XYZ file of C-alpha atoms in Angstrom:
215
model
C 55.738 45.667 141.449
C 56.612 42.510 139.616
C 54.526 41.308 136.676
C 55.330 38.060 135.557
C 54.474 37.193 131.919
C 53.457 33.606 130.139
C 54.669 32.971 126.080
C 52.178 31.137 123.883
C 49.629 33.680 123.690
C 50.547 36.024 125.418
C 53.567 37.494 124.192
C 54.079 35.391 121.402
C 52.178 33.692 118.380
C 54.262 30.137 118.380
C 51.666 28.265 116.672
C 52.727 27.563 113.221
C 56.059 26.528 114.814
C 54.339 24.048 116.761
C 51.963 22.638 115.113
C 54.770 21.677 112.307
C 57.357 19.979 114.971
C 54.013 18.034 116.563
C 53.746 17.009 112.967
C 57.143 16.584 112.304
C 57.047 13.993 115.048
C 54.382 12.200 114.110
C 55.862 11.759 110.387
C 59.353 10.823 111.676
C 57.607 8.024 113.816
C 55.298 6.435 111.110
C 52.295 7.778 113.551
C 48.320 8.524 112.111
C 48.515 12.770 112.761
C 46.472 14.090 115.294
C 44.208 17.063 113.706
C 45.381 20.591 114.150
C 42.767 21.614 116.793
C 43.174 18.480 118.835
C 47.016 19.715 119.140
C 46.003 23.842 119.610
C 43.531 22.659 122.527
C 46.267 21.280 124.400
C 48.831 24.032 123.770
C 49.870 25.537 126.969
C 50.421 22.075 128.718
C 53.767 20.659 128.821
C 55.402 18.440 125.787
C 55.091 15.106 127.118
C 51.912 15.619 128.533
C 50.495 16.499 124.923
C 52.033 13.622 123.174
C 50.416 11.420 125.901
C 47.212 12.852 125.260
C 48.043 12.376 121.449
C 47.723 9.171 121.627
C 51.513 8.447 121.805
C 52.563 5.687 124.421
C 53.952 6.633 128.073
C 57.190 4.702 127.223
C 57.533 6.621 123.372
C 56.080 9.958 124.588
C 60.110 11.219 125.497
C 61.126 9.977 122.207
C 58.532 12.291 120.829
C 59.533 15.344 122.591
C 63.153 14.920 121.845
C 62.832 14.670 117.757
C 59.901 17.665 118.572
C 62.615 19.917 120.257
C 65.282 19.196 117.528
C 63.036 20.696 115.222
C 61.384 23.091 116.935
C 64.806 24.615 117.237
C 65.452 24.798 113.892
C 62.035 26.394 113.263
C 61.107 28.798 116.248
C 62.311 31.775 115.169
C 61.394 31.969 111.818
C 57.900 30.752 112.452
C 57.478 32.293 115.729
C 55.911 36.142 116.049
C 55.491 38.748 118.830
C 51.581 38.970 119.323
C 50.116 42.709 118.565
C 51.677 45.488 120.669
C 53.825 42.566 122.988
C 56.316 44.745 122.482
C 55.202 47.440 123.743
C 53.318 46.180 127.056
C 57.040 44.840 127.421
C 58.951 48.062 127.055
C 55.859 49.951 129.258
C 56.055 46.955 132.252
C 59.757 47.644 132.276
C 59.459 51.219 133.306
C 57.576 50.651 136.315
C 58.292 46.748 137.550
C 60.239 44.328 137.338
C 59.591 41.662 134.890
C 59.887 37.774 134.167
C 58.695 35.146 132.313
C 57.031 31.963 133.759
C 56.020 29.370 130.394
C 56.010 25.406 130.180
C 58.033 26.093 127.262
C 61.220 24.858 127.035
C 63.550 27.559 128.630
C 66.758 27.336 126.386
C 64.802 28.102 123.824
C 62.653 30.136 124.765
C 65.301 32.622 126.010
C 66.784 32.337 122.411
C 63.351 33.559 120.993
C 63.429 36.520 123.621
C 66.978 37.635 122.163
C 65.916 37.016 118.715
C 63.280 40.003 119.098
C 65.157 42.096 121.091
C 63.648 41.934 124.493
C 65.045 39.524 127.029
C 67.378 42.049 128.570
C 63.730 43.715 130.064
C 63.178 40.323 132.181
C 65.262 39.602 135.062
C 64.429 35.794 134.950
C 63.056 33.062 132.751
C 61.197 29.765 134.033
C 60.977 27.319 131.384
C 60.148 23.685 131.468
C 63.421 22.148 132.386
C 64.054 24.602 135.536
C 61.336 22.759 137.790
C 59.633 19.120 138.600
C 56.486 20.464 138.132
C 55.091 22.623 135.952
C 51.976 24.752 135.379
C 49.291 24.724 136.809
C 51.694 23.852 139.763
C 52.822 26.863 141.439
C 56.250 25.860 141.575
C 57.152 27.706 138.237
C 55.988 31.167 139.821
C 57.385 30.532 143.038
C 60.574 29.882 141.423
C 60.494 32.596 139.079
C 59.729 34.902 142.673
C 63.471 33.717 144.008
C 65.437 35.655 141.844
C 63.274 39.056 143.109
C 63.102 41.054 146.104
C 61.083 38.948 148.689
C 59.578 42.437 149.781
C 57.893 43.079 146.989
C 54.326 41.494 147.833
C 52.492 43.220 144.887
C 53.171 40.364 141.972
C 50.822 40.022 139.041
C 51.068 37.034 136.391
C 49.885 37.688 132.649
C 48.462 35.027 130.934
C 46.078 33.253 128.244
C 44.830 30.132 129.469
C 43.101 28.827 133.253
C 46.982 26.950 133.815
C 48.008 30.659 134.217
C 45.440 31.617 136.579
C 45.225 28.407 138.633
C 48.868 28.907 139.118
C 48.937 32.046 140.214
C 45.798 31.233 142.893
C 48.598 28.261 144.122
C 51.436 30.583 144.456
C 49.288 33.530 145.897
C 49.679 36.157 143.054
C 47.408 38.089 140.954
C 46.458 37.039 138.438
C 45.596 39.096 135.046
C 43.824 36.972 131.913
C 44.534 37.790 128.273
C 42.530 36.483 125.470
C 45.193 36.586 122.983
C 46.046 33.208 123.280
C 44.235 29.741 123.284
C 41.521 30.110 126.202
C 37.876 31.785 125.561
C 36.684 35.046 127.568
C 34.207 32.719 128.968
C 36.838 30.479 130.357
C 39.006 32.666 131.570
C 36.297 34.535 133.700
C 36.015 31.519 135.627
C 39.239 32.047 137.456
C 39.630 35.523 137.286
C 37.445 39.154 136.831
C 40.563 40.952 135.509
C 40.475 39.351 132.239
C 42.052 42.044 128.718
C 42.649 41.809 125.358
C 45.952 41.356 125.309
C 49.233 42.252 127.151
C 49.532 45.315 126.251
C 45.934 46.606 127.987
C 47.166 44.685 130.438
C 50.014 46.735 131.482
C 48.625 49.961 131.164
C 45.962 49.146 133.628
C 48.653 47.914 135.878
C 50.370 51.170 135.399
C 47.077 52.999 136.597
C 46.652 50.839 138.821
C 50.424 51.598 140.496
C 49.835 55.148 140.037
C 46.851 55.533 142.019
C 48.143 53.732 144.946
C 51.019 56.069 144.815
């Protein structure tokens, strides 16, 4: 089995990190701020695609994101979290599949964040932003993430918080399990997907069930 996990949401609580480099941005630019929920409804999507919808100009959005990252580096792992019991849906998945991490996150990053709490030797891979032309709800991510796994294994799951999760796993032909954890509603969520948890952490066990009674 291979269970393939999103961040935001999922496994981690990022917001306070990124709703202070959005703002950060917006300060270091002289630009009105967007409101806090305009910038949480969009969380999930990649960085230029938010500042876009920000109101920030196609040929400034890249400026943006670059003084965004600088800070957000700075920030992330003070200000960043491990959701409720993450850690242990991490340590369970790991004794019975093998595990990586699919986010529109910026990888580099993100992989620091992983080592930071102690748990990125449990994931055999990491697919952030910069690793493909197109990210979620693309299935590229997931299908890229799959290379670096036995081809064999047919019974992939990914874990995630919002319908970009679901829709690509539907593109890449996985499973798909929905978390509401993160920044999607239960009544979202259930449009793409019946399996549909808490959190991670419920997730997995019912994944290890699962395993064991096909066994």
């Amino acid at each position: 089995m291979i269970i393939l996990f999103d961040l935001d949401g999922t496994l981690i609580d990022s917001t306070e990190a990124i709703l202070e480099s959005f703002h950060y941005a917006f300060d270091f630019y002289g630009y009105r701020h967007p409101d806090d929920e305009s910038i949480k409804a969009l969380i999930g999507h990649p960085l230029d695609y938010m500042f876009a919808k920000l109101g920030v100009e196609d040929e400034k959005v890249w400026d943006f994101v670059a003084v965004y990252k600088e800070h957000y580096r700075e920030i992330s792992t003070q200000k960043t979290v491990l959701l409720p019991h993450a850690r242990e849906a991490v340590e369970l998945a790991a004794t019975f599949a093998k595990l990586g991490i699919v986010t529109t996150k910026t990888g580099k990053y993100s992989k620091v964040l992983m080592e930071y709490f102690g748990i990125m030797n449990k994931f055999k891979v990491l697919i952030g932003r910069e690793h493909v032309e197109h990210p979620k709800p693309h299935a590229e991510p997931i299908l890229k993430a799959l290379e670096a796994f036995d081809i064999e294994d047919k019974d992939v799951w990914m874990i995630g918080d919002t319908q970009m999760d679901m829709v690509a796993a539907e593109a890449a032909g996985v499973n798909a399990i929905a978390v509401t954890s993160g920044y999607d509603s239960r009544d979202t969520l259930k449009k793409f997907t019946d399996v549909v948890f808490n959190d991670a952490y419920e997730a997995v066990k019912w994944l290890k069930r699962r395993k064991i009674s096909h066994t």
